[in-house]
Coordinates of C-alpha atoms and ligand atoms in Angstrom, one line a residue:
M1 CA 62.4 52.2 62.6
D2 CA 61.9 48.5 62.1
L3 CA 58.9 48.6 59.9
E4 CA 57.9 45.0 60.3
K5 CA 58.0 45.3 64.0
L6 CA 56.1 48.5 64.0
L7 CA 53.3 46.9 62.0
S8 CA 53.3 43.9 64.2
D9 CA 53.1 46.0 67.3
R10 CA 50.1 47.9 65.9
L11 CA 48.2 44.8 64.7
A12 CA 48.8 42.7 67.8
P13 CA 46.3 44.5 70.0
A14 CA 43.7 44.5 67.3
F15 CA 44.1 40.7 66.8
A16 CA 44.0 40.2 70.6
A17 CA 40.8 42.2 70.8
V18 CA 39.2 40.0 68.1
A19 CA 40.6 36.7 69.4
G20 CA 40.3 37.4 73.1
S21 CA 43.8 36.2 73.5
P22 CA 47.3 37.1 72.2
V23 CA 47.9 36.3 68.5
D24 CA 51.2 36.8 66.5
P25 CA 50.1 38.9 63.5
L26 CA 52.7 37.2 61.3
V27 CA 53.7 40.3 59.3
R28 CA 55.9 39.7 56.3
R29 CA 56.9 41.3 53.0
S30 CA 54.2 41.0 50.4
P31 CA 54.2 40.8 46.6
R32 CA 50.9 42.6 46.6
A33 CA 51.5 45.4 49.0
D34 CA 54.4 46.5 51.2
F35 CA 53.6 43.9 53.9
Q36 CA 50.9 41.5 54.6
S37 CA 49.6 39.7 57.7
D38 CA 48.3 36.1 57.3
A39 CA 47.2 35.5 60.9
A40 CA 43.5 35.9 60.2
L41 CA 43.4 32.6 58.4
A42 CA 44.4 30.4 61.3
L43 CA 42.5 32.5 63.7
A44 CA 39.3 32.1 61.7
R45 CA 39.7 28.3 61.8
R46 CA 40.1 28.5 65.5
L47 CA 37.1 30.7 66.0
G48 CA 35.0 29.0 63.4
R49 CA 34.3 32.3 61.6
P50 CA 35.0 33.3 58.0
P51 CA 38.6 34.6 57.6
R52 CA 37.6 37.7 55.7
D53 CA 35.3 38.7 58.6
I54 CA 38.1 38.2 61.0
A55 CA 40.5 40.3 58.9
A56 CA 37.9 43.0 58.5
A57 CA 37.3 43.1 62.3
V58 CA 41.1 43.4 62.8
V59 CA 41.2 46.3 60.4
A60 CA 38.4 48.0 62.3
H61 CA 40.3 47.6 65.6
A62 CA 43.8 48.5 64.4
V63 CA 45.2 52.0 64.9
L64 CA 47.4 52.5 61.8
D65 CA 46.5 56.0 60.5
D66 CA 49.0 57.9 62.7
V67 CA 51.9 55.9 61.2
G68 CA 50.6 56.3 57.7
V69 CA 49.7 52.7 57.1
S70 CA 46.5 51.5 55.4
A71 CA 45.2 48.0 55.7
E72 CA 43.0 46.2 53.2
V73 CA 41.5 42.7 53.3
S74 CA 42.4 40.7 50.3
G75 CA 42.0 37.2 48.9
P76 CA 40.8 34.5 51.3
G77 CA 41.6 36.7 54.3
F78 CA 45.0 38.3 54.0
L79 CA 45.6 41.8 55.3
N80 CA 47.6 43.9 52.8
L81 CA 49.5 46.7 54.5
T82 CA 50.7 49.7 52.6
V83 CA 52.8 52.4 54.1
S84 CA 52.2 55.9 52.8
D85 CA 55.0 57.6 50.8
L86 CA 55.1 60.4 53.4
A87 CA 55.5 58.0 56.3
L88 CA 58.1 55.9 54.4
A89 CA 60.1 59.0 53.5
D90 CA 60.1 60.1 57.1
L91 CA 61.4 56.7 58.3
V92 CA 64.2 56.8 55.7
I93 CA 65.3 60.2 56.9
R94 CA 65.4 59.0 60.4
L95 CA 67.3 55.9 59.4
A96 CA 69.9 58.1 57.5
G97 CA 70.4 60.1 60.7
D98 CA 71.2 57.1 62.8
T99 CA 74.8 55.9 62.8
R100 CA 73.6 52.4 63.9
L101 CA 71.2 52.1 61.0
G102 CA 68.1 51.6 63.1
V103 CA 69.7 49.0 65.3
P104 CA 69.9 50.1 68.9
P105 CA 72.3 48.4 71.4
T106 CA 70.5 45.7 73.3
A107 CA 68.5 46.7 76.3
T108 CA 69.4 43.5 78.0
P109 CA 73.2 42.9 77.6
Q110 CA 74.3 39.3 78.3
T111 CA 77.6 37.7 78.9
V112 CA 78.0 35.4 75.9
V113 CA 80.8 32.8 75.7
V114 CA 81.4 31.7 72.2
D115 CA 83.4 28.5 71.9
Y116 CA 84.7 28.2 68.3
S117 CA 87.5 27.3 65.9
A118 CA 89.1 24.9 68.4
P119 CA 91.7 23.1 66.2
N120 CA 93.9 20.5 67.7
V121 CA 97.6 21.0 68.5
A122 CA 100.0 19.4 66.1
K123 CA 97.2 18.7 63.7
E124 CA 96.3 20.6 60.6
M125 CA 93.1 22.7 60.7
H126 CA 90.6 21.1 58.4
V127 CA 87.4 22.4 56.7
G128 CA 85.3 21.7 59.8
H129 CA 87.5 24.2 61.7
L130 CA 87.0 26.6 58.8
R131 CA 83.2 26.5 59.3
S132 CA 83.5 26.8 63.0
T133 CA 85.9 29.7 62.8
V134 CA 83.8 31.6 60.2
I135 CA 80.5 31.1 61.9
G136 CA 81.9 31.8 65.3
D137 CA 83.5 35.0 64.1
A138 CA 80.2 36.2 62.7
A139 CA 78.5 35.4 66.0
V140 CA 81.1 37.3 67.9
R141 CA 80.9 40.4 65.6
L142 CA 77.1 40.6 65.7
L143 CA 76.7 40.0 69.4
D144 CA 79.5 42.4 70.2
W145 CA 78.0 45.1 67.9
L146 CA 74.6 44.7 69.7
G147 CA 76.4 45.5 73.0
H148 CA 76.7 42.1 74.6
R149 CA 79.8 41.2 76.6
V150 CA 81.3 38.6 74.4
V151 CA 84.0 36.2 75.5
R152 CA 85.8 34.3 72.7
V153 CA 87.1 30.9 73.7
N154 CA 89.3 28.9 71.5
H155 CA 89.0 25.5 73.1
L156 CA 92.2 24.1 71.6
G157 CA 92.7 20.3 71.7
D158 CA 95.9 20.5 73.6
W159 CA 95.6 17.5 75.9
G160 CA 95.2 13.7 75.9
T161 CA 97.0 10.5 75.1
P162 CA 98.3 11.5 71.6
F163 CA 100.7 13.9 73.3
G164 CA 102.8 11.0 74.6
M165 CA 103.7 10.0 71.1
L166 CA 103.9 13.6 69.8
I167 CA 106.4 14.5 72.5
E168 CA 108.5 11.3 71.9
H169 CA 108.6 12.1 68.2
L170 CA 109.7 15.7 69.1
I171 CA 112.5 14.2 71.2
D172 CA 113.6 11.9 68.4
L173 CA 113.7 14.8 65.9
G174 CA 115.5 17.1 68.3
E175 CA 113.8 20.3 69.5
A176 CA 115.3 22.6 66.9
E177 CA 114.3 20.4 64.0
A178 CA 110.9 19.8 65.4
A179 CA 110.3 23.5 65.9
R180 CA 111.4 24.1 62.3
N181 CA 109.0 21.4 61.0
L182 CA 106.1 22.8 62.9
S183 CA 106.7 26.4 62.1
M184 CA 106.5 25.5 58.4
G185 CA 102.9 24.9 59.0
D186 CA 103.1 21.3 58.1
L187 CA 101.5 19.9 61.2
D188 CA 100.0 16.9 59.5
T189 CA 103.4 15.6 58.4
F190 CA 104.6 15.8 62.0
Y191 CA 101.5 14.1 63.4
R192 CA 101.5 11.4 60.8
A193 CA 105.2 10.6 61.3
A194 CA 104.6 10.2 65.0
R195 CA 101.6 8.0 64.3
V196 CA 103.4 5.8 61.9
K197 CA 106.2 5.2 64.4
F198 CA 103.6 4.5 67.1
D199 CA 101.9 1.9 65.1
A200 CA 105.0 0.2 63.9
D201 CA 107.3 0.3 67.0
E202 CA 106.4 -1.3 70.3
A203 CA 109.3 0.4 72.1
F204 CA 108.0 3.8 70.9
Q205 CA 104.6 2.9 72.1
E206 CA 105.9 2.1 75.5
R207 CA 107.9 5.4 75.6
S208 CA 104.8 7.2 74.6
R209 CA 102.7 5.7 77.3
L210 CA 105.2 6.6 80.0
R211 CA 105.4 10.1 78.5
V212 CA 101.7 10.6 79.0
V213 CA 102.1 9.6 82.6
A214 CA 105.0 12.1 83.0
L215 CA 102.9 14.8 81.3
Q216 CA 100.0 14.2 83.6
G217 CA 102.3 14.0 86.6
G218 CA 103.6 17.5 85.8
D219 CA 107.2 16.4 85.0
E220 CA 109.0 19.6 84.2
R221 CA 110.9 18.6 81.1
T222 CA 107.9 16.9 79.6
R223 CA 105.7 20.0 80.3
R224 CA 108.3 22.2 78.6
L225 CA 108.3 20.0 75.5
W226 CA 104.5 19.9 75.5
R227 CA 104.5 23.7 75.7
L228 CA 106.7 23.8 72.7
L229 CA 104.2 21.9 70.7
V230 CA 101.4 24.0 71.8
T231 CA 103.2 27.3 71.2
Q232 CA 104.3 26.3 67.7
S233 CA 100.8 25.2 66.8
E234 CA 99.2 28.3 68.2
R235 CA 101.6 30.5 66.2
Y236 CA 100.6 28.6 63.1
F237 CA 96.9 28.9 63.8
L238 CA 97.3 32.6 64.3
T239 CA 98.7 32.9 60.8
V240 CA 95.6 31.1 59.5
Y241 CA 93.3 33.5 61.5
D242 CA 95.2 36.4 60.0
L243 CA 94.8 35.2 56.5
L244 CA 91.2 34.4 57.2
D245 CA 90.7 37.9 58.6
V246 CA 88.9 36.8 61.8
T247 CA 89.0 38.5 65.2
L248 CA 90.5 35.6 67.2
S249 CA 93.7 36.5 68.9
A250 CA 96.4 34.9 71.0
D251 CA 94.5 35.9 74.1
D252 CA 91.6 33.7 73.2
F253 CA 93.3 30.4 73.4
R254 CA 92.0 28.5 76.3
G255 CA 92.8 24.9 75.6
E256 CA 91.4 21.7 77.2
S257 CA 94.5 21.6 79.4
A258 CA 93.3 24.8 81.1
Y259 CA 90.6 22.8 82.9
N260 CA 92.9 20.0 84.2
S261 CA 92.9 21.2 87.8
L262 CA 89.0 21.3 87.8
L263 CA 88.4 17.8 86.5
A264 CA 88.7 15.9 89.8
G265 CA 86.3 18.4 91.5
V266 CA 83.8 17.9 88.7
V267 CA 83.8 14.2 89.1
D268 CA 83.7 14.4 92.9
D269 CA 80.7 16.8 92.8
L270 CA 78.8 14.6 90.3
D271 CA 79.4 11.7 92.8
R272 CA 78.2 13.7 95.7
L273 CA 75.1 14.6 93.8
G274 CA 74.5 10.9 93.3
L275 CA 74.8 11.2 89.5
L276 CA 77.8 9.0 89.1
L277 CA 77.6 5.3 88.3
P278 CA 80.4 2.8 87.7
S279 CA 80.4 1.1 84.3
G280 CA 83.1 -1.3 83.2
G281 CA 85.7 0.4 85.4
A282 CA 84.8 3.9 84.2
A283 CA 82.8 6.5 86.1
C284 CA 79.7 7.6 84.1
V285 CA 76.6 9.7 84.2
F286 CA 73.5 8.4 82.5
P287 CA 71.6 11.5 81.6
Q288 CA 67.9 11.0 81.1
G289 CA 66.5 10.7 77.6
F290 CA 69.6 9.2 76.0
S291 CA 69.7 5.7 74.8
G292 CA 71.6 3.7 72.3
R293 CA 70.3 1.7 69.3
D294 CA 69.6 -1.2 71.6
G295 CA 67.5 1.0 73.9
E296 CA 70.1 0.8 76.7
P297 CA 70.8 4.1 78.5
L298 CA 73.8 5.9 77.1
P299 CA 76.7 6.8 79.4
L300 CA 78.6 10.1 79.4
I301 CA 82.1 8.9 80.5
V302 CA 83.6 11.4 82.9
R303 CA 86.5 9.2 84.1
K304 CA 87.9 6.5 82.0
S305 CA 88.8 3.1 83.3
D306 CA 92.5 4.0 83.3
G307 CA 91.7 6.9 85.7
G308 CA 92.1 9.5 83.0
Y309 CA 89.6 12.2 82.2
G310 CA 88.5 12.7 78.6
Y311 CA 86.7 15.2 76.4
P312 CA 83.3 15.1 78.2
A313 CA 84.8 15.8 81.6
T314 CA 86.7 18.8 80.2
D315 CA 83.5 20.1 78.6
L316 CA 81.7 19.8 81.9
A317 CA 84.4 21.6 83.7
A318 CA 84.6 24.3 81.1
L319 CA 80.8 24.8 81.1
R320 CA 80.8 25.1 84.9
Q321 CA 83.6 27.7 84.8
R322 CA 81.9 29.7 82.0
V323 CA 78.7 30.0 84.0
G324 CA 80.2 30.2 87.5
E325 CA 83.3 32.3 87.0
L326 CA 82.7 34.2 83.7
G327 CA 79.0 34.8 84.5
A328 CA 77.9 33.6 81.1
T329 CA 74.1 33.5 80.5
R330 CA 74.4 32.4 76.9
L331 CA 76.9 29.7 76.0
L332 CA 77.4 29.0 72.3
Y333 CA 79.3 26.0 70.9
V334 CA 80.1 26.3 67.2
V335 CA 81.0 22.7 66.5
G336 CA 80.1 20.3 63.7
L337 CA 76.9 18.3 63.8
P338 CA 78.6 14.9 64.4
Q339 CA 79.1 16.2 68.0
R340 CA 75.5 16.9 68.5
Q341 CA 74.9 14.1 70.9
H342 CA 78.0 14.9 72.9
F343 CA 76.8 18.4 73.6
A344 CA 73.2 17.4 74.2
M345 CA 74.5 15.0 76.9
V346 CA 77.0 17.5 78.4
F347 CA 74.2 20.0 78.7
A348 CA 71.8 17.4 80.2
V349 CA 74.4 16.4 82.8
A350 CA 75.2 20.1 83.6
Q351 CA 71.5 20.7 84.1
A352 CA 71.1 17.7 86.3
A353 CA 74.0 18.9 88.4
G354 CA 72.6 22.4 88.6
W355 CA 75.5 24.0 86.9
L356 CA 73.5 25.0 83.9
R357 CA 70.2 26.6 84.9
P358 CA 68.2 29.7 83.8
P359 CA 69.0 32.4 83.0
A360 CA 72.0 30.6 81.7
Q361 CA 71.4 28.7 78.4
A362 CA 73.6 26.6 76.2
E363 CA 73.2 26.2 72.5
H364 CA 75.1 23.9 70.2
L365 CA 75.4 25.7 66.8
G366 CA 76.0 22.6 64.8
F367 CA 76.9 22.8 61.1
G368 CA 77.1 20.4 58.1
S369 CA 80.0 19.4 56.0
I370 CA 81.7 21.0 53.0
L371 CA 81.5 18.8 50.0
G372 CA 83.6 18.5 46.9
A373 CA 82.2 18.8 43.4
D374 CA 81.4 15.1 43.5
G375 CA 79.0 15.7 46.3
R376 CA 81.1 13.8 48.8
M377 CA 83.2 15.0 51.8
L378 CA 85.9 17.4 50.5
R379 CA 89.1 15.4 50.1
S380 CA 92.6 16.3 48.7
R381 CA 93.8 14.6 45.5
A382 CA 95.8 12.2 47.6
G383 CA 92.6 11.3 49.5
G384 CA 93.5 13.0 52.8
S385 CA 91.7 15.9 54.4
V386 CA 92.1 19.2 52.6
K387 CA 94.5 21.6 54.2
L388 CA 92.8 24.8 55.1
V389 CA 95.5 27.2 54.2
G390 CA 95.7 25.7 50.8
L391 CA 92.1 26.3 50.3
L392 CA 92.4 30.0 51.4
E393 CA 95.4 30.6 49.2
E394 CA 93.6 29.1 46.2
A395 CA 90.6 31.4 46.9
V396 CA 92.8 34.5 47.0
A397 CA 94.8 33.4 43.9
R398 CA 91.6 32.8 41.9
A399 CA 90.1 36.1 43.0
T400 CA 93.3 37.9 42.1
D401 CA 93.4 36.4 38.7
L402 CA 89.8 37.2 38.1
A403 CA 90.3 40.8 39.1
R404 CA 93.3 41.1 36.8
S405 CA 91.5 39.6 33.9
R406 CA 88.6 42.0 34.3
N407 CA 90.8 45.0 34.7
P408 CA 94.3 44.5 33.1
D409 CA 95.4 48.0 34.2
L410 CA 95.2 47.1 37.9
D411 CA 98.5 47.7 39.7
A412 CA 99.9 44.8 41.7
A413 CA 99.0 46.2 45.1
A414 CA 95.4 46.9 44.2
A415 CA 95.0 43.4 42.6
D416 CA 96.3 41.9 45.8
E417 CA 94.0 43.9 48.0
I418 CA 91.0 43.0 45.8
G419 CA 92.1 39.3 45.5
R420 CA 92.3 39.0 49.3
A421 CA 89.0 40.7 50.2
V422 CA 87.1 38.9 47.4
G423 CA 88.7 35.5 47.8
I424 CA 88.3 35.3 51.6
G425 CA 85.0 37.1 51.4
A426 CA 83.7 34.5 48.9
I427 CA 84.8 31.6 51.1
K428 CA 83.1 33.1 54.1
Y429 CA 80.0 34.1 52.3
A430 CA 79.6 30.6 50.7
D431 CA 79.6 29.3 54.2
L432 CA 77.3 31.8 55.9
S433 CA 74.8 32.1 53.1
V434 CA 73.5 28.6 53.4
D435 CA 71.4 27.0 56.2
R436 CA 74.1 26.3 58.8
T437 CA 72.9 22.7 59.4
K438 CA 73.1 21.8 55.7
D439 CA 76.1 20.4 53.8
Y440 CA 77.3 22.5 50.9
V441 CA 79.4 22.0 47.8
L442 CA 82.5 24.0 47.5
D443 CA 82.1 25.5 44.0
W444 CA 84.7 28.0 43.0
E445 CA 82.9 29.3 39.9
R446 CA 79.7 29.9 41.8
M447 CA 81.1 31.5 44.9
L448 CA 83.4 33.9 42.9
A449 CA 80.7 34.8 40.5
L450 CA 79.8 38.5 40.2
D451 CA 76.1 37.7 40.1
G452 CA 74.1 35.5 42.3
N453 CA 74.0 35.2 46.1
T454 CA 77.7 35.7 46.5
A455 CA 80.2 37.9 48.3
P456 CA 81.6 39.4 45.0
Y457 CA 78.0 40.5 44.0
L458 CA 77.6 42.4 47.3
Q459 CA 81.1 43.8 47.3
Y460 CA 80.6 44.9 43.7
A461 CA 77.3 46.6 44.5
Y462 CA 79.0 48.4 47.3
A463 CA 82.0 49.5 45.2
R464 CA 79.6 50.7 42.5
I465 CA 77.7 52.9 44.9
R466 CA 80.9 54.3 46.3
S467 CA 82.0 55.2 42.8
V468 CA 78.7 57.1 42.2
L469 CA 79.1 58.9 45.5
R470 CA 82.6 59.9 44.6
R471 CA 81.5 61.2 41.3
A472 CA 78.7 63.2 43.0
G473 CA 81.4 65.1 44.8
T474 CA 79.3 65.9 47.8
A475 CA 77.9 63.7 50.6
A476 CA 74.2 63.2 50.6
R477 CA 72.5 65.8 52.8
P478 CA 70.7 64.4 55.8
D479 CA 68.0 67.0 55.6
T480 CA 67.0 65.9 52.1
T481 CA 63.4 65.3 51.1
I482 CA 62.9 61.8 50.0
V483 CA 61.1 61.6 46.7
F484 CA 59.5 58.4 45.4
A485 CA 59.3 59.1 41.6
Q486 CA 59.6 55.4 40.6
P487 CA 58.5 52.2 42.3
E488 CA 62.1 51.1 42.5
E489 CA 62.9 53.9 44.9
R490 CA 60.1 52.9 47.1
A491 CA 61.1 49.2 47.0
L492 CA 64.7 50.1 48.0
A493 CA 63.4 52.3 50.9
V494 CA 61.3 49.4 52.3
E495 CA 64.3 47.1 52.0
L496 CA 66.6 49.5 53.8
L497 CA 64.1 49.7 56.7
G498 CA 64.3 45.9 57.1
F499 CA 67.9 45.8 58.3
A500 CA 67.1 46.2 62.0
G501 CA 64.5 43.4 62.0
V502 CA 66.9 41.0 60.3
V503 CA 69.7 41.8 62.8
G504 CA 67.3 41.3 65.7
E505 CA 66.2 37.9 64.2
V506 CA 69.8 36.7 63.7
E507 CA 70.7 37.8 67.3
R508 CA 68.3 35.1 68.4
S509 CA 68.7 32.5 65.7
L510 CA 72.4 33.0 64.8
E511 CA 71.3 31.8 61.3
F512 CA 73.5 34.0 59.3
H513 CA 71.9 33.0 56.0
Q514 CA 69.1 35.3 57.0
L515 CA 71.4 38.3 57.1
A516 CA 73.1 37.1 53.9
G517 CA 69.8 36.7 52.2
Y518 CA 68.8 40.2 53.3
L519 CA 71.9 41.8 52.0
H520 CA 71.4 40.0 48.7
R521 CA 67.8 41.3 48.4
L522 CA 69.1 44.8 49.3
A523 CA 71.8 44.8 46.7
T524 CA 69.3 43.5 44.1
A525 CA 66.8 46.2 45.0
F526 CA 69.6 48.7 44.7
N527 CA 70.6 47.4 41.2
A528 CA 67.0 47.6 40.1
F529 CA 66.8 51.2 41.4
Y530 CA 70.1 52.1 39.8
E531 CA 69.0 50.8 36.4
R532 CA 65.8 52.7 36.5
C533 CA 66.7 55.9 38.3
P534 CA 69.6 58.0 37.1
V535 CA 71.3 59.5 40.1
L536 CA 73.9 61.9 38.9
R537 CA 71.9 63.1 36.0
A538 CA 68.8 63.8 38.1
A539 CA 68.1 67.4 39.1
D540 CA 67.9 69.1 42.5
E541 CA 65.6 67.4 44.9
L542 CA 65.5 64.1 43.0
R543 CA 69.3 63.9 42.8
E544 CA 69.6 64.6 46.5
S545 CA 67.0 62.0 47.4
R546 CA 68.6 59.3 45.2
L547 CA 72.0 60.1 46.6
L548 CA 70.7 59.6 50.1
L549 CA 69.2 56.3 49.2
A550 CA 72.4 55.2 47.5
E551 CA 74.5 56.2 50.5
L552 CA 72.2 54.5 52.9
T553 CA 72.4 51.4 50.9
A554 CA 76.2 51.5 50.9
R555 CA 76.3 52.0 54.7
T556 CA 73.9 49.1 55.2
L557 CA 75.8 46.8 52.9
R558 CA 79.1 47.7 54.6
Q559 CA 77.8 47.1 58.1
G560 CA 76.0 43.9 57.1
L561 CA 79.1 42.5 55.4
H562 CA 81.2 43.6 58.3
L563 CA 79.0 41.6 60.7
L564 CA 79.7 38.6 58.5
G565 CA 83.4 39.3 58.6
I566 CA 83.6 40.3 55.0
R567 CA 85.5 43.4 53.8
T568 CA 84.2 45.9 51.4
L569 CA 86.3 47.7 48.8
E570 CA 86.1 51.3 47.6
R571 CA 87.0 50.1 44.1
M572 CA 86.8 46.8 42.4
Ligands
LIG601 N1 88.9 20.2 69.2 C1 87.6 19.7 68.8 C2 87.7 19.2 67.4 O1 88.6 19.5 66.6 C3 86.5 20.7 68.9 C4 86.3 21.3 70.2 C5 85.0 22.0 70.3 N2 84.7 22.6 71.6 C6 84.4 22.0 72.7 N3 84.1 22.7 73.8 N4 84.3 20.7 72.8 O2 86.8 18.4 67.0

């Protein structure tokens, strides 16, 4: 049902016959026909023959008639591919009869561990955690829908030296007061107060140092106070996840501390493998291919000079556990690009140690920053980092106001529902619709606009179709005959058939802007169709056909948005 793949499958043997070796036919949508293949051009250069001759030879070899496709050489040597109306109509009917919209569950299910969100205990979540959470959630939804076994891991920062000072601050405040402070969701105030004391007060510093030792030594009271910090923070993070409407739950927290008991073993094994080198009192691995600005090999510090283990050791232990115990063959890390080198080095060391080897593969899904209107890193008015909840609440408030101003008769409950779905949807879509590795500017007007490549545009298209279908009274009949009376109907049909191909592509790339871009094209094709082709006023067969196209569009938009973690609304 994936048209692009079908054409590609049919052209590949023809190209291979002409070239004498496998060639990717490079099929894509075409402004001149339904699709085009550009592969003859490069092949001609390789074979030293005229491109049009190559293209003609491919046409002669290709078997396309039985699927209703005709091919024609055009321009310097393109192949224009046109699907017959009959074949297209047939594919649309089959698509409409498929609850999965042409996307079969994967034939090769994998265990995929997705490491995402990962805020730090007793610290506010910032916009970097927003990106990680939103992208990770989309990855989880998509891979899960495709039938992979997905393990969500929220690699909470819940360990390390700051906990000495945090626990001492908690003791100073008293447990009840500390718990109250933290439950108000003002984690930064708590953290900053501890920090200020630490910087100003030597006695506090000393207490904090001793507290770290007690924590690492497993002292019971210290552990209990640490737990209190972790639990309060987790509770708070869960409220953010709830507001953000992501699938992360309390069961998915697996903080850095969860790997404590494995760290000594990791370092011992690296030593046994001969990978460990002392460097300034610390124990390091120097993975191949990493050097600093001075050309000196770069160390990954697995045990610090004070004997403690840090971030890299924990990631090595976690990786080993994910492959060894969870049986992961795909390991995803949704973390900002500044940590690119950290992950590259961790993966290299894990490979050298034999903990990461095919079929298991690790990928760092790095992402850029969110910028303010001034084009610089997003900052609060006071100059600090922007509090995530504040941002989400603002999105919801703005979307609610917009909904009310567009429709003053809206009752409060409906306005709230729309405000939440549109506000949160807009935030997520603004993030997922751009190249993940790029920075983007947080622009309220643009992301809440009803036109453009935005969530509200897609949600509105969906709601509009649902309203047409409600007015039609009956559901579209699956045994309808599809009629292409106008070119817009045809264009919409071709777009609908592209869903499976895009989902398959994103399964590999996890570049969600490809899916977002597809949904935007689909909604645009629908709007063009709707402008040109009356649905409810059409008669008989034509009405049925158009209703079916409309319904299929709604289902595809809904599923696509759902994969991005964005809600659809029946009315807007
Ligand atoms: N807690 C870290 C931070 O806030 C992110 C952790 C990412 N995951 C990992 N396995 N290192 O930057």
